[in-house]
Amino acid sequence: MLLASAVVVWEWLNEHGRWRPYSPAVSHHIEAVARAGPRAGGSVVLGQADSRLAPYIIDLQSMHQFRQDTGTIRPVRRSYYDPSSAPGKGVVWEWENDSGSWTPYDMDVGITIQRAYEKQHPWVDLSAIGFCYVIDFATMGQINRQTQRKRRVRRRLDMVYPLVSGTLPKSQSWPASPGAAAAPPGPACACPQCLLVMSVKATVSAAGPGTATLQPRKAPPAPPAAAKALVLAPGAKAPDGMAAVRGSLKPLAAQGGRQQAASTPTLSSASSAASPPGAGSGKASRPGLGTLNRSHLQRLAIAQSRVLIASGVPTVPVKNLTGSSPVNPALAGITGILMSAAGLPVCLTRPPKLVLHPPPVSKSEIQSIPGISHTCRKTTKKQAKKGKTPEEVLKKYLQKVRHPPDEDCTICMERLSAPSGYKGPQPAVKPDLVGRLVKCGHVFHLYCLVAMYNNGNKDGSLQCPTCKTIYGVKTGTQPPGKMEYHIIPHALPGHSDCKTIRIIYNIPPGVQGPEHPNPGKSFTARGFPRHCYLPDSEKGRKVLKLLLVAWDRRLIFAIGTSSTTGESDTVIWNEIHHKTEFGSNLTGHGYPDINYLDNVLAELAAQGITEESLVQEKD
């Protein structure tokens, strides 16, 4: 045990290996349940603290978060931070994502930003903690050091994370404190979801190890008393379809004699495990399910099914019940308990598995894509256009402004009526000249635009730092590699009406060129070959054609710092999202995703790649 004072932040592990903090309100809720010890049941329903987190339950014994609608399981942890740091003061730093909403930084990043902010630094470079970003406090912006892309950031005040003092456990064990288990029982939450979660957890924990196991069924065991907590109250009307399920148990039970010789897996449990507290007095301590309406029953079943999975108890899959009524999940879960109690075989389910790749495909099954020549494309290092100075390039895109407006240049943040504040290598133009970009109309110091061009790819193109409008043909710094593409005879989830386009990217490690962050230094290429998938539909083929343009322009990948591992000087994705998960969508990089094709078309357009680009490439 450690003698200290700290704030507690509960965090969950995302698919990129980063620990993401729960909000202060949610952390307070989790901490309250953790401190209550086993008397609270050991399960935290996050929807009680934040309605947006209604699908999630945390099991404190295994320290995992379960998503009820997908079965996704993620580790959680209980972290301690200095009370004088950002979480101890209720300070939250956030960045604006592509949808316009705000995302909080990881806790260690937020603490680093807040520390620099308190010291009144003008900016903070996050490369020391593995991110290629600079936070500019004057403009409240985040700047990508590789791409120069800017995002807004904000600092807001929230409630302070829960404070603990005295003896702090070294581990993240549960209960949270030694005396928690001995604390007198308090009033339990009476919401329907918690009632069923508590009931199931009590049943499983009381049964003891080994009593809820899968074994060949020999003789139907006596119905355990657990069924009493799950049947309808006397006189209550069953929800739609419930009578049919209840009635179907009788003929199934009558066939038990014919099934005794079978070795169908079934769930057996100790009969004594089922009695809830107070059952021995002959009075039920919790309301029966028959007293709940349909919406309550739906929420109950979702919670129950996932808590059962968390406890190792198999459940009935919803697909075995016909119809689309919202009560079907409830019927599935309740039927699983009742059939197990009656000694009947139950179809078992588990949380979905990650499916990255399709089934094996032979060479004879692979087809070329109609309308697209070849099945492979290579890139080599393209040299920047010679013969034109930066001033000559920019002259095509600018109009001189004789009377600058009374506003700031968003590059150097000095007034346009004053000379440029750029302090780097001196461009060969006067620092007080001002120009307006012809398409978007934004105004800058010409001095600043030349400096920005010199710090970029110097390929004859320019991108407005304010609105991202592209002038000329934008190219990137993607290292040499190969892109393969073909059709495989398997369908993606959500696209059962067509086959699949498979893209295989392969980039070997090498040495950085003059256009890269560290010329002459070697770079790594992790995870190659990378397999990506598109539906073989009209829109899917359109996306592929535009991705080929992006590949030729060296815009798919870049060299920088990995946001997943924190490794620098490695090949990374360059803001054009790809689907790398073939048969599932547990990481968010798979299917079904009805908006993906439209989203990636928008990302390609942001790089200057549209249908007009296809015509330009042919020319």
PDB file of C-alpha atoms in Angstrom, residues 211-405:
ATOM      1  CA  THR A 211     -21.019 -25.272 -10.960  1.00  0.00           C
ATOM      2  CA  ALA A 212     -21.812 -23.337 -14.124  1.00  0.00           C
ATOM      3  CA  THR A 213     -20.037 -25.537 -16.634  1.00  0.00           C
ATOM      4  CA  LEU A 214     -20.684 -27.224 -19.946  1.00  0.00           C
ATOM      5  CA  GLN A 215     -20.965 -30.963 -19.800  1.00  0.00           C
ATOM      6  CA  PRO A 216     -22.646 -33.810 -21.745  1.00  0.00           C
ATOM      7  CA  ARG A 217     -26.269 -33.970 -20.617  1.00  0.00           C
ATOM      8  CA  LYS A 218     -27.234 -37.265 -19.076  1.00  0.00           C
ATOM      9  CA  ALA A 219     -30.336 -36.648 -17.007  1.00  0.00           C
ATOM     10  CA  PRO A 220     -32.348 -33.486 -16.605  1.00  0.00           C
ATOM     11  CA  PRO A 221     -31.382 -31.870 -13.266  1.00  0.00           C
ATOM     12  CA  ALA A 222     -34.006 -30.516 -10.909  1.00  0.00           C
ATOM     13  CA  PRO A 223     -35.011 -26.970 -11.810  1.00  0.00           C
ATOM     14  CA  PRO A 224     -32.898 -24.605  -9.697  1.00  0.00           C
ATOM     15  CA  ALA A 225     -34.538 -21.956  -7.567  1.00  0.00           C
ATOM     16  CA  ALA A 226     -32.984 -19.334  -9.888  1.00  0.00           C
ATOM     17  CA  ALA A 227     -35.951 -19.755 -12.164  1.00  0.00           C
ATOM     18  CA  LYS A 228     -38.136 -18.196  -9.485  1.00  0.00           C
ATOM     19  CA  ALA A 229     -36.485 -14.820 -10.025  1.00  0.00           C
ATOM     20  CA  LEU A 230     -37.017 -15.026 -13.763  1.00  0.00           C
ATOM     21  CA  VAL A 231     -40.604 -16.258 -14.160  1.00  0.00           C
ATOM     22  CA  LEU A 232     -43.612 -13.987 -14.393  1.00  0.00           C
ATOM     23  CA  ALA A 233     -45.338 -12.888 -11.218  1.00  0.00           C
ATOM     24  CA  PRO A 234     -48.650 -14.685 -10.489  1.00  0.00           C
ATOM     25  CA  GLY A 235     -51.505 -13.085 -12.365  1.00  0.00           C
ATOM     26  CA  ALA A 236     -49.282 -10.876 -14.518  1.00  0.00           C
ATOM     27  CA  LYS A 237     -49.882 -10.731 -18.245  1.00  0.00           C
ATOM     28  CA  ALA A 238     -47.025 -12.028 -20.357  1.00  0.00           C
ATOM     29  CA  PRO A 239     -45.464  -9.785 -23.037  1.00  0.00           C
ATOM     30  CA  ASP A 240     -46.194 -10.594 -26.685  1.00  0.00           C
ATOM     31  CA  GLY A 241     -44.782 -13.982 -27.576  1.00  0.00           C
ATOM     32  CA  MET A 242     -43.994 -14.934 -23.986  1.00  0.00           C
ATOM     33  CA  ALA A 243     -46.877 -17.348 -23.698  1.00  0.00           C
ATOM     34  CA  ALA A 244     -45.656 -19.179 -26.787  1.00  0.00           C
ATOM     35  CA  VAL A 245     -42.170 -19.518 -25.349  1.00  0.00           C
ATOM     36  CA  ARG A 246     -43.487 -20.658 -21.983  1.00  0.00           C
ATOM     37  CA  GLY A 247     -45.851 -23.134 -23.603  1.00  0.00           C
ATOM     38  CA  SER A 248     -43.119 -24.522 -25.832  1.00  0.00           C
ATOM     39  CA  LEU A 249     -41.150 -25.730 -22.839  1.00  0.00           C
ATOM     40  CA  LYS A 250     -43.713 -28.431 -22.021  1.00  0.00           C
ATOM     41  CA  PRO A 251     -43.510 -30.418 -25.265  1.00  0.00           C
ATOM     42  CA  LEU A 252     -39.725 -30.022 -25.234  1.00  0.00           C
ATOM     43  CA  ALA A 253     -39.591 -31.366 -21.716  1.00  0.00           C
ATOM     44  CA  ALA A 254     -41.779 -34.280 -22.725  1.00  0.00           C
ATOM     45  CA  GLN A 255     -39.199 -35.282 -25.304  1.00  0.00           C
ATOM     46  CA  GLY A 256     -36.510 -35.466 -22.644  1.00  0.00           C
ATOM     47  CA  GLY A 257     -36.635 -39.249 -22.567  1.00  0.00           C
ATOM     48  CA  ARG A 258     -35.755 -39.458 -26.228  1.00  0.00           C
ATOM     49  CA  GLN A 259     -32.874 -37.032 -25.790  1.00  0.00           C
ATOM     50  CA  GLN A 260     -31.212 -38.486 -22.707  1.00  0.00           C
ATOM     51  CA  ALA A 261     -28.745 -40.505 -24.709  1.00  0.00           C
ATOM     52  CA  ALA A 262     -27.544 -37.469 -26.628  1.00  0.00           C
ATOM     53  CA  SER A 263     -24.474 -35.576 -25.549  1.00  0.00           C
ATOM     54  CA  THR A 264     -25.809 -32.110 -26.346  1.00  0.00           C
ATOM     55  CA  PRO A 265     -24.043 -29.475 -24.229  1.00  0.00           C
ATOM     56  CA  THR A 266     -26.235 -27.971 -21.554  1.00  0.00           C
ATOM     57  CA  LEU A 267     -25.823 -25.644 -18.640  1.00  0.00           C
ATOM     58  CA  SER A 268     -25.953 -27.147 -15.173  1.00  0.00           C
ATOM     59  CA  SER A 269     -25.948 -25.146 -11.958  1.00  0.00           C
ATOM     60  CA  ALA A 270     -26.307 -25.798  -8.275  1.00  0.00           C
ATOM     61  CA  SER A 271     -29.882 -25.400  -7.122  1.00  0.00           C
ATOM     62  CA  SER A 272     -28.814 -23.576  -3.998  1.00  0.00           C
ATOM     63  CA  ALA A 273     -27.064 -20.944  -6.089  1.00  0.00           C
ATOM     64  CA  ALA A 274     -30.271 -19.476  -7.308  1.00  0.00           C
ATOM     65  CA  SER A 275     -31.892 -18.264  -4.140  1.00  0.00           C
ATOM     66  CA  PRO A 276     -31.687 -14.525  -3.825  1.00  0.00           C
ATOM     67  CA  PRO A 277     -31.348 -12.958  -0.398  1.00  0.00           C
ATOM     68  CA  GLY A 278     -34.564 -13.436   1.522  1.00  0.00           C
ATOM     69  CA  ALA A 279     -35.837 -16.287  -0.608  1.00  0.00           C
ATOM     70  CA  GLY A 280     -35.935 -18.603   2.345  1.00  0.00           C
ATOM     71  CA  SER A 281     -38.617 -16.511   4.020  1.00  0.00           C
ATOM     72  CA  GLY A 282     -41.019 -17.289   1.223  1.00  0.00           C
ATOM     73  CA  LYS A 283     -41.159 -13.667   0.029  1.00  0.00           C
ATOM     74  CA  ALA A 284     -39.458 -12.475  -3.119  1.00  0.00           C
ATOM     75  CA  SER A 285     -36.859  -9.797  -2.421  1.00  0.00           C
ATOM     76  CA  ARG A 286     -36.984  -8.392  -5.987  1.00  0.00           C
ATOM     77  CA  PRO A 287     -39.926  -7.702  -8.284  1.00  0.00           C
ATOM     78  CA  GLY A 288     -40.762 -10.383 -10.859  1.00  0.00           C
ATOM     79  CA  LEU A 289     -40.183  -9.727 -14.542  1.00  0.00           C
ATOM     80  CA  GLY A 290     -43.914  -9.797 -15.110  1.00  0.00           C
ATOM     81  CA  THR A 291     -44.213  -6.401 -13.443  1.00  0.00           C
ATOM     82  CA  LEU A 292     -41.989  -4.757 -16.095  1.00  0.00           C
ATOM     83  CA  ASN A 293     -43.182  -3.221 -19.344  1.00  0.00           C
ATOM     84  CA  ARG A 294     -41.751  -3.963 -22.795  1.00  0.00           C
ATOM     85  CA  SER A 295     -39.147  -1.185 -22.796  1.00  0.00           C
ATOM     86  CA  HIS A 296     -37.883  -2.258 -19.375  1.00  0.00           C
ATOM     87  CA  LEU A 297     -37.785  -5.866 -20.519  1.00  0.00           C
ATOM     88  CA  GLN A 298     -35.699  -4.929 -23.544  1.00  0.00           C
ATOM     89  CA  ARG A 299     -33.131  -3.083 -21.429  1.00  0.00           C
ATOM     90  CA  LEU A 300     -33.088  -5.915 -18.915  1.00  0.00           C
ATOM     91  CA  ALA A 301     -32.346  -8.575 -21.490  1.00  0.00           C
ATOM     92  CA  ILE A 302     -29.491  -6.675 -23.095  1.00  0.00           C
ATOM     93  CA  ALA A 303     -27.839  -6.179 -19.721  1.00  0.00           C
ATOM     94  CA  GLN A 304     -28.515  -9.765 -18.697  1.00  0.00           C
ATOM     95  CA  SER A 305     -27.085 -11.319 -21.846  1.00  0.00           C
ATOM     96  CA  ARG A 306     -23.802  -9.432 -21.588  1.00  0.00           C
ATOM     97  CA  VAL A 307     -23.407  -9.976 -17.864  1.00  0.00           C
ATOM     98  CA  LEU A 308     -23.917 -13.682 -18.438  1.00  0.00           C
ATOM     99  CA  ILE A 309     -21.155 -13.628 -21.030  1.00  0.00           C
ATOM    100  CA  ALA A 310     -18.948 -11.709 -18.589  1.00  0.00           C
ATOM    101  CA  SER A 311     -19.562 -14.431 -16.027  1.00  0.00           C
ATOM    102  CA  GLY A 312     -18.895 -17.274 -18.442  1.00  0.00           C
ATOM    103  CA  VAL A 313     -22.556 -18.309 -18.665  1.00  0.00           C
ATOM    104  CA  PRO A 314     -23.693 -18.971 -22.246  1.00  0.00           C
ATOM    105  CA  THR A 315     -26.884 -17.387 -23.607  1.00  0.00           C
ATOM    106  CA  VAL A 316     -29.344 -18.087 -26.404  1.00  0.00           C
ATOM    107  CA  PRO A 317     -28.689 -16.193 -29.652  1.00  0.00           C
ATOM    108  CA  VAL A 318     -31.425 -13.763 -30.665  1.00  0.00           C
ATOM    109  CA  LYS A 319     -31.432 -15.114 -34.217  1.00  0.00           C
ATOM    110  CA  ASN A 320     -33.225 -18.261 -33.023  1.00  0.00           C
ATOM    111  CA  LEU A 321     -36.357 -16.182 -32.367  1.00  0.00           C
ATOM    112  CA  THR A 322     -38.410 -14.983 -35.326  1.00  0.00           C
ATOM    113  CA  GLY A 323     -39.771 -11.491 -35.759  1.00  0.00           C
ATOM    114  CA  SER A 324     -38.307  -8.050 -35.284  1.00  0.00           C
ATOM    115  CA  SER A 325     -40.037  -6.977 -32.072  1.00  0.00           C
ATOM    116  CA  PRO A 326     -37.762  -5.187 -29.577  1.00  0.00           C
ATOM    117  CA  VAL A 327     -38.778  -7.775 -26.967  1.00  0.00           C
ATOM    118  CA  ASN A 328     -36.912 -10.533 -28.845  1.00  0.00           C
ATOM    119  CA  PRO A 329     -33.587  -9.944 -27.029  1.00  0.00           C
ATOM    120  CA  ALA A 330     -35.466 -10.266 -23.746  1.00  0.00           C
ATOM    121  CA  LEU A 331     -37.114 -13.504 -24.848  1.00  0.00           C
ATOM    122  CA  ALA A 332     -33.776 -14.900 -25.965  1.00  0.00           C
ATOM    123  CA  GLY A 333     -32.100 -14.263 -22.624  1.00  0.00           C
ATOM    124  CA  ILE A 334     -35.036 -15.432 -20.503  1.00  0.00           C
ATOM    125  CA  THR A 335     -35.530 -18.527 -22.672  1.00  0.00           C
ATOM    126  CA  GLY A 336     -31.874 -19.436 -22.209  1.00  0.00           C
ATOM    127  CA  ILE A 337     -32.220 -19.376 -18.426  1.00  0.00           C
ATOM    128  CA  LEU A 338     -35.505 -21.286 -18.389  1.00  0.00           C
ATOM    129  CA  MET A 339     -34.317 -23.959 -20.838  1.00  0.00           C
ATOM    130  CA  SER A 340     -31.081 -24.431 -18.909  1.00  0.00           C
ATOM    131  CA  ALA A 341     -33.052 -24.717 -15.682  1.00  0.00           C
ATOM    132  CA  ALA A 342     -35.224 -27.402 -17.274  1.00  0.00           C
ATOM    133  CA  GLY A 343     -32.167 -29.338 -18.437  1.00  0.00           C
ATOM    134  CA  LEU A 344     -32.830 -28.669 -22.110  1.00  0.00           C
ATOM    135  CA  PRO A 345     -30.089 -28.050 -24.701  1.00  0.00           C
ATOM    136  CA  VAL A 346     -29.194 -24.417 -25.278  1.00  0.00           C
ATOM    137  CA  CYS A 347     -27.486 -22.965 -28.346  1.00  0.00           C
ATOM    138  CA  LEU A 348     -24.446 -21.202 -26.955  1.00  0.00           C
ATOM    139  CA  THR A 349     -23.070 -17.837 -28.040  1.00  0.00           C
ATOM    140  CA  ARG A 350     -19.947 -15.825 -27.332  1.00  0.00           C
ATOM    141  CA  PRO A 351     -18.930 -12.227 -28.107  1.00  0.00           C
ATOM    142  CA  PRO A 352     -18.111 -11.761 -31.818  1.00  0.00           C
ATOM    143  CA  LYS A 353     -14.563 -12.394 -32.958  1.00  0.00           C
ATOM    144  CA  LEU A 354     -12.286 -10.157 -34.991  1.00  0.00           C
ATOM    145  CA  VAL A 355     -12.254 -11.299 -38.646  1.00  0.00           C
ATOM    146  CA  LEU A 356      -9.431  -9.498 -40.451  1.00  0.00           C
ATOM    147  CA  HIS A 357      -9.115 -11.653 -43.568  1.00  0.00           C
ATOM    148  CA  PRO A 358     -11.490 -13.513 -45.903  1.00  0.00           C
ATOM    149  CA  PRO A 359     -11.460 -17.306 -46.363  1.00  0.00           C
ATOM    150  CA  PRO A 360      -8.538 -18.588 -48.468  1.00  0.00           C
ATOM    151  CA  VAL A 361      -8.809 -17.727 -52.158  1.00  0.00           C
ATOM    152  CA  SER A 362      -7.079 -19.659 -54.939  1.00  0.00           C
ATOM    153  CA  LYS A 363      -5.376 -17.883 -57.835  1.00  0.00           C
ATOM    154  CA  SER A 364      -8.026 -19.144 -60.239  1.00  0.00           C
ATOM    155  CA  GLU A 365     -10.740 -17.382 -58.196  1.00  0.00           C
ATOM    156  CA  ILE A 366      -9.037 -13.976 -58.318  1.00  0.00           C
ATOM    157  CA  GLN A 367     -10.383 -11.704 -61.074  1.00  0.00           C
ATOM    158  CA  SER A 368      -9.211  -8.428 -62.548  1.00  0.00           C
ATOM    159  CA  ILE A 369     -11.497  -5.422 -62.154  1.00  0.00           C
ATOM    160  CA  PRO A 370     -13.491  -4.462 -65.276  1.00  0.00           C
ATOM    161  CA  GLY A 371     -12.678  -0.961 -66.513  1.00  0.00           C
ATOM    162  CA  ILE A 372      -9.330  -0.835 -64.695  1.00  0.00           C
ATOM    163  CA  SER A 373      -6.190  -1.901 -66.510  1.00  0.00           C
ATOM    164  CA  HIS A 374      -3.636  -4.124 -64.818  1.00  0.00           C
ATOM    165  CA  THR A 375      -3.831  -5.467 -61.263  1.00  0.00           C
ATOM    166  CA  CYS A 376      -0.711  -3.846 -59.822  1.00  0.00           C
ATOM    167  CA  ARG A 377       0.831  -0.400 -59.675  1.00  0.00           C
ATOM    168  CA  LYS A 378       4.226   0.712 -58.390  1.00  0.00           C
ATOM    169  CA  THR A 379       5.493   4.108 -57.326  1.00  0.00           C
ATOM    170  CA  THR A 380       8.993   5.468 -57.288  1.00  0.00           C
ATOM    171  CA  LYS A 381      10.366   8.695 -55.886  1.00  0.00           C
ATOM    172  CA  LYS A 382       9.116  11.621 -57.936  1.00  0.00           C
ATOM    173  CA  GLN A 383      11.360  14.625 -58.233  1.00  0.00           C
ATOM    174  CA  ALA A 384       9.984  18.084 -57.543  1.00  0.00           C
ATOM    175  CA  LYS A 385       9.362  20.237 -60.581  1.00  0.00           C
ATOM    176  CA  LYS A 386      12.483  22.090 -61.639  1.00  0.00           C
ATOM    177  CA  GLY A 387      13.004  25.493 -63.203  1.00  0.00           C
ATOM    178  CA  LYS A 388      10.482  27.555 -61.235  1.00  0.00           C
ATOM    179  CA  THR A 389      11.169  29.471 -58.067  1.00  0.00           C
ATOM    180  CA  PRO A 390       8.571  29.485 -55.243  1.00  0.00           C
ATOM    181  CA  GLU A 391       7.719  33.072 -56.116  1.00  0.00           C
ATOM    182  CA  GLU A 392       6.992  32.077 -59.733  1.00  0.00           C
ATOM    183  CA  VAL A 393       4.796  29.178 -58.617  1.00  0.00           C
ATOM    184  CA  LEU A 394       2.750  31.274 -56.183  1.00  0.00           C
ATOM    185  CA  LYS A 395       2.298  34.103 -58.673  1.00  0.00           C
ATOM    186  CA  LYS A 396      -0.163  31.865 -60.599  1.00  0.00           C
ATOM    187  CA  TYR A 397      -2.428  31.541 -57.586  1.00  0.00           C
ATOM    188  CA  LEU A 398      -2.275  35.038 -56.067  1.00  0.00           C
ATOM    189  CA  GLN A 399      -3.484  38.570 -56.596  1.00  0.00           C
ATOM    190  CA  LYS A 400      -1.552  41.415 -54.977  1.00  0.00           C
ATOM    191  CA  VAL A 401      -3.422  43.411 -52.354  1.00  0.00           C
ATOM    192  CA  ARG A 402      -2.451  47.087 -52.250  1.00  0.00           C
ATOM    193  CA  HIS A 403      -4.566  47.958 -49.194  1.00  0.00           C
ATOM    194  CA  PRO A 404      -4.467  44.995 -46.754  1.00  0.00           C
ATOM    195  CA  PRO A 405      -7.557  44.447 -44.546  1.00  0.00           C
TER     196      PRO A 405
END
